[in-house]
Amino acid sequence: MGADEAILEAPVARRLPDPAPKATVSVSVPAPRPVVALSPTLGEAASLAAAASSLEELREAMAGFTGSSLRDTATNLVFSDGVVGAGTMIIGEAPGAEEDRQGKPFVGASGQLLDRMFATIGLSRSENLYITNILPFRPPGNRTPTDAEVALFMPFLMRHLELARPKRLVLAGAVSAKGLLRTRDGITRLRGKWQQVTMANGQVMDALPMLHPAYLLRNPIAKREAWADLVLLRRAINDG
Ligand code: URA
């Protein structure tokens, strides 16, 4: 074994002693308090949405829904704008400061760009466009909506689609596209081709993801892609 020399008469144990076992402490943990009763749930959002039989009832149900703290910090519910019954419905992300003040979607700087973009293909909210957002309340500081917020308001949006009955959707920006297409793919991958949104009742609706106008304001070079998408949209409208 390689030991070729005896130094002492008897062997010596040189390993460090094992550490003494730690004293066990017993802690008493209070039983968790039930949280279900504290906040309205996704189920409540779903049943409120399902009970609405008109857009006005849906707006009232959303205004009265206290299940999200976004309601506490917002000034106004932002429900929709444009022509009810229009064939094309735009779904944005969430109200910004100006939308929150006025209670209407897309009325700030990015909304003005959106209006100019859609006017180039003959669409306007006074004639043939209907507009809403994934979230009806402004997230504080214009932060990006969380996945949980998107999920919580989804039953209202699904009911909104059933009641407004557009022929096609435009999903403005990543939050809208990912939320409605239930994917983690980014908007640059999703845009440029028609996709399909499956509604709560199983019906499928054509949906065109586009870059968000706020992104286009920051990245004017990307207006090329937006223009290509507008051409796709116009073609689909022409084809009926
Ligand atoms: N951005 C959105 O996505 N929606 C609005 O209503 C305004 C800005």
Short mmCIF file of C-alpha atoms and ligand atoms in Angstrom, two decimals:
data_model
loop_
_atom_site.label_atom_id
_atom_site.label_comp_id
_atom_site.label_asym_id
_atom_site.label_seq_id
_atom_site.Cartn_x
_atom_site.Cartn_y
_atom_site.Cartn_z
CA MET A 1 0.00 0.00 0.00
CA GLY A 2 3.00 2.32 -0.21
CA ALA A 3 3.74 2.33 3.59
CA ASP A 4 7.28 1.20 3.70
CA GLU A 5 8.50 2.60 6.98
CA ALA A 6 7.27 2.20 10.59
CA ILE A 7 7.60 5.49 12.50
CA LEU A 8 5.73 4.70 15.69
CA GLU A 9 5.05 1.50 17.59
CA ALA A 10 1.27 1.92 17.34
CA PRO A 11 -0.93 3.52 14.63
CA VAL A 12 -2.37 7.06 15.27
CA ALA A 13 -5.85 8.09 14.12
CA ARG A 14 -5.24 11.44 12.29
CA ARG A 15 -8.78 12.04 10.75
CA LEU A 16 -10.59 15.17 12.03
CA PRO A 17 -13.44 14.24 14.31
CA ASP A 18 -16.97 14.43 12.83
CA PRO A 19 -18.82 17.66 13.81
CA ALA A 20 -21.09 17.35 16.77
CA PRO A 21 -24.73 16.89 15.70
CA LYS A 22 -26.63 20.21 15.57
CA ALA A 23 -29.20 20.76 18.24
CA THR A 24 -32.71 20.48 16.76
CA VAL A 25 -34.99 23.44 17.34
CA SER A 26 -38.70 23.00 17.18
CA VAL A 27 -40.60 25.85 15.59
CA SER A 28 -44.34 26.11 15.51
CA VAL A 29 -45.65 27.43 12.17
CA PRO A 30 -49.05 29.09 12.20
CA ALA A 31 -51.58 27.48 9.87
CA PRO A 32 -51.90 29.42 6.58
CA ARG A 33 -54.85 31.75 6.46
CA PRO A 34 -57.36 31.08 3.67
CA VAL A 35 -56.80 33.56 0.85
CA VAL A 36 -59.59 32.59 -1.52
CA ALA A 37 -62.12 34.78 0.17
CA LEU A 38 -59.87 37.86 0.12
CA SER A 39 -59.87 38.66 -3.59
CA PRO A 40 -62.24 38.00 -6.44
CA THR A 41 -60.86 35.37 -8.75
CA LEU A 42 -60.42 34.53 -12.35
CA GLY A 43 -63.60 32.49 -11.96
CA GLU A 44 -65.45 35.62 -10.92
CA ALA A 45 -64.13 37.47 -13.98
CA ALA A 46 -65.29 34.58 -16.16
CA SER A 47 -68.79 34.46 -14.69
CA LEU A 48 -69.22 38.26 -14.82
CA ALA A 49 -68.11 38.23 -18.46
CA ALA A 50 -70.38 35.32 -19.39
CA ALA A 51 -73.39 37.04 -17.81
CA ALA A 52 -73.00 40.16 -19.97
CA SER A 53 -75.39 40.00 -22.91
CA SER A 54 -74.45 43.32 -24.54
CA LEU A 55 -71.36 45.49 -24.84
CA GLU A 56 -72.91 47.99 -22.42
CA GLU A 57 -73.45 45.24 -19.84
CA LEU A 58 -69.89 44.06 -20.37
CA ARG A 59 -68.56 47.58 -19.81
CA GLU A 60 -70.56 47.81 -16.57
CA ALA A 61 -69.35 44.40 -15.41
CA MET A 62 -65.73 45.39 -16.03
CA ALA A 63 -66.16 48.74 -14.29
CA GLY A 64 -67.52 46.93 -11.23
CA PHE A 65 -64.91 44.17 -11.17
CA THR A 66 -62.68 44.65 -8.12
CA GLY A 67 -60.42 41.65 -8.67
CA SER A 68 -57.42 43.66 -9.87
CA SER A 69 -55.51 46.38 -8.06
CA LEU A 70 -55.08 48.14 -11.43
CA ARG A 71 -58.59 49.47 -10.89
CA ASP A 72 -57.45 51.29 -7.74
CA THR A 73 -54.71 53.28 -9.46
CA ALA A 74 -56.51 54.00 -12.74
CA THR A 75 -58.58 57.13 -13.32
CA ASN A 76 -60.94 55.60 -15.87
CA LEU A 77 -61.98 52.29 -17.35
CA VAL A 78 -60.85 52.24 -20.99
CA PHE A 79 -63.36 50.02 -22.76
CA SER A 80 -63.34 50.69 -26.51
CA ASP A 81 -63.64 53.24 -29.29
CA GLY A 82 -64.80 53.17 -32.88
CA VAL A 83 -67.66 51.55 -34.73
CA VAL A 84 -69.44 48.64 -33.07
CA GLY A 85 -69.91 45.98 -35.73
CA ALA A 86 -66.86 47.01 -37.78
CA GLY A 87 -65.19 44.14 -39.61
CA THR A 88 -61.74 44.96 -38.24
CA MET A 89 -61.02 45.12 -34.51
CA ILE A 90 -57.65 46.31 -33.19
CA ILE A 91 -56.52 44.96 -29.82
CA GLY A 92 -53.75 46.92 -28.16
CA GLU A 93 -51.91 46.37 -24.90
CA ALA A 94 -53.14 48.69 -22.16
CA PRO A 95 -54.10 52.33 -21.70
CA GLY A 96 -51.35 54.89 -21.25
CA ALA A 97 -51.60 58.20 -19.37
CA GLU A 98 -53.71 60.02 -21.96
CA GLU A 99 -56.03 57.04 -22.50
CA ASP A 100 -56.48 56.78 -18.72
CA ARG A 101 -57.41 60.49 -18.56
CA GLN A 102 -59.88 60.34 -21.46
CA GLY A 103 -61.23 56.81 -20.94
CA LYS A 104 -60.57 55.92 -24.62
CA PRO A 105 -58.00 53.60 -26.22
CA PHE A 106 -55.17 54.91 -28.40
CA VAL A 107 -55.66 58.66 -28.02
CA GLY A 108 -52.07 59.56 -27.07
CA ALA A 109 -49.03 59.85 -29.33
CA SER A 110 -49.04 56.19 -30.38
CA GLY A 111 -52.78 56.39 -31.06
CA GLN A 112 -52.24 59.31 -33.41
CA LEU A 113 -49.69 57.26 -35.35
CA LEU A 114 -52.09 54.31 -35.37
CA ASP A 115 -54.83 56.53 -36.85
CA ARG A 116 -52.46 57.79 -39.57
CA MET A 117 -51.28 54.26 -40.40
CA PHE A 118 -54.77 52.81 -40.76
CA ALA A 119 -56.00 55.86 -42.72
CA THR A 120 -53.50 54.93 -45.46
CA ILE A 121 -55.56 51.79 -46.15
CA GLY A 122 -58.93 53.49 -45.75
CA LEU A 123 -59.69 52.51 -42.15
CA SER A 124 -60.75 54.88 -39.40
CA ARG A 125 -62.42 54.62 -36.04
CA SER A 126 -65.21 56.93 -37.22
CA GLU A 127 -66.12 54.60 -40.10
CA ASN A 128 -64.88 51.02 -40.07
CA LEU A 129 -62.58 50.23 -37.12
CA TYR A 130 -63.31 49.06 -33.59
CA ILE A 131 -60.52 49.34 -30.97
CA THR A 132 -59.89 47.93 -27.52
CA ASN A 133 -57.00 46.74 -25.34
CA ILE A 134 -55.98 43.57 -23.50
CA LEU A 135 -56.21 45.49 -20.21
CA PRO A 136 -58.94 48.05 -19.53
CA PHE A 137 -56.94 49.83 -16.79
CA ARG A 138 -53.61 51.62 -17.03
CA PRO A 139 -50.74 49.80 -15.30
CA PRO A 140 -49.01 52.26 -12.95
CA GLY A 141 -46.09 54.03 -14.62
CA ASN A 142 -47.06 52.42 -17.97
CA ARG A 143 -45.28 49.24 -17.00
CA THR A 144 -45.78 46.14 -19.15
CA PRO A 145 -48.81 44.11 -18.05
CA THR A 146 -47.94 40.93 -16.15
CA ASP A 147 -48.99 37.49 -17.43
CA ALA A 148 -51.34 37.24 -14.44
CA GLU A 149 -53.05 40.53 -15.35
CA VAL A 150 -53.42 39.43 -18.97
CA ALA A 151 -54.94 36.10 -17.83
CA LEU A 152 -57.30 37.78 -15.36
CA PHE A 153 -58.84 40.10 -17.95
CA MET A 154 -58.89 37.53 -20.76
CA PRO A 155 -62.48 36.31 -20.07
CA PHE A 156 -63.70 39.90 -20.50
CA LEU A 157 -61.80 40.27 -23.77
CA MET A 158 -63.11 36.94 -25.07
CA ARG A 159 -66.67 38.02 -24.30
CA HIS A 160 -65.91 41.38 -25.94
CA LEU A 161 -64.98 39.52 -29.16
CA GLU A 162 -68.15 37.41 -29.03
CA LEU A 163 -70.34 40.50 -28.58
CA ALA A 164 -68.57 42.79 -31.07
CA ARG A 165 -68.33 40.02 -33.70
CA PRO A 166 -65.56 41.44 -35.91
CA LYS A 167 -64.44 39.48 -38.98
CA ARG A 168 -60.74 39.83 -38.23
CA LEU A 169 -58.40 41.07 -35.51
CA VAL A 170 -55.26 43.18 -35.56
CA LEU A 171 -53.06 42.38 -32.57
CA ALA A 172 -51.03 45.52 -31.88
CA GLY A 173 -47.80 44.63 -30.13
CA ALA A 174 -46.27 41.70 -28.30
CA VAL A 175 -48.56 41.65 -25.25
CA SER A 176 -51.66 41.45 -27.40
CA ALA A 177 -50.20 38.90 -29.82
CA LYS A 178 -48.76 36.62 -27.14
CA GLY A 179 -51.85 36.89 -24.93
CA LEU A 180 -54.33 36.06 -27.65
CA LEU A 181 -52.26 33.52 -29.56
CA ARG A 182 -51.15 31.87 -26.31
CA THR A 183 -47.54 31.67 -27.40
CA ARG A 184 -44.15 32.76 -26.12
CA ASP A 185 -42.96 33.63 -29.66
CA GLY A 186 -41.90 37.24 -30.09
CA ILE A 187 -43.78 39.77 -32.18
CA THR A 188 -41.08 39.93 -34.87
CA ARG A 189 -41.58 36.21 -35.48
CA LEU A 190 -45.41 36.39 -35.32
CA ARG A 191 -46.01 39.46 -37.51
CA GLY A 192 -46.14 39.33 -41.29
CA LYS A 193 -48.63 36.48 -41.56
CA TRP A 194 -52.20 35.77 -40.57
CA GLN A 195 -52.63 33.74 -37.40
CA GLN A 196 -55.71 32.35 -35.69
CA VAL A 197 -57.26 33.16 -32.33
CA THR A 198 -59.44 30.50 -30.76
CA MET A 199 -62.30 32.01 -28.83
CA ALA A 200 -63.90 30.64 -25.66
CA ASN A 201 -66.75 29.10 -27.70
CA GLY A 202 -64.26 27.30 -29.95
CA GLN A 203 -64.82 29.62 -32.90
CA VAL A 204 -61.63 30.61 -34.72
CA MET A 205 -60.90 34.14 -35.90
CA ASP A 206 -58.18 35.42 -38.26
CA ALA A 207 -55.71 37.70 -36.50
CA LEU A 208 -52.83 39.75 -37.86
CA PRO A 209 -50.09 40.55 -35.34
CA MET A 210 -48.39 43.91 -36.00
CA LEU A 211 -45.66 45.96 -34.42
CA HIS A 212 -47.03 48.32 -31.76
CA PRO A 213 -47.20 51.98 -32.86
CA ALA A 214 -45.27 53.00 -29.71
CA TYR A 215 -42.43 50.74 -30.94
CA LEU A 216 -42.64 52.36 -34.38
CA LEU A 217 -42.32 55.80 -32.79
CA ARG A 218 -39.06 54.66 -31.19
CA ASN A 219 -37.89 52.68 -34.26
CA PRO A 220 -39.10 54.48 -37.41
CA ILE A 221 -37.05 52.12 -39.58
CA ALA A 222 -39.51 49.35 -38.65
CA LYS A 223 -42.34 51.24 -40.39
CA ARG A 224 -41.42 49.20 -43.48
CA GLU A 225 -42.67 46.04 -41.77
CA ALA A 226 -45.77 47.84 -40.53
CA TRP A 227 -46.54 48.95 -44.07
CA ALA A 228 -46.20 45.37 -45.34
CA ASP A 229 -48.68 44.25 -42.67
CA LEU A 230 -51.14 47.01 -43.58
CA VAL A 231 -51.01 45.80 -47.19
CA LEU A 232 -51.80 42.25 -45.98
CA LEU A 233 -54.74 43.60 -44.00
CA ARG A 234 -56.12 45.62 -46.90
CA ARG A 235 -55.86 42.60 -49.17
CA ALA A 236 -57.83 40.46 -46.71
CA ILE A 237 -60.54 43.14 -46.45
CA ASN A 238 -60.77 43.35 -50.25
CA ASP A 239 -61.06 39.57 -50.46
CA GLY A 240 -63.96 39.77 -47.99
N1 URA B 1 -51.00 51.63 -26.15
C1 URA B 1 -51.92 50.65 -26.19
O1 URA B 1 -51.56 49.49 -26.38
N2 URA B 1 -53.18 50.96 -26.03
C2 URA B 1 -53.60 52.20 -25.86
O2 URA B 1 -54.79 52.39 -25.72
C3 URA B 1 -52.63 53.21 -25.84
C4 URA B 1 -51.35 52.92 -25.99
#
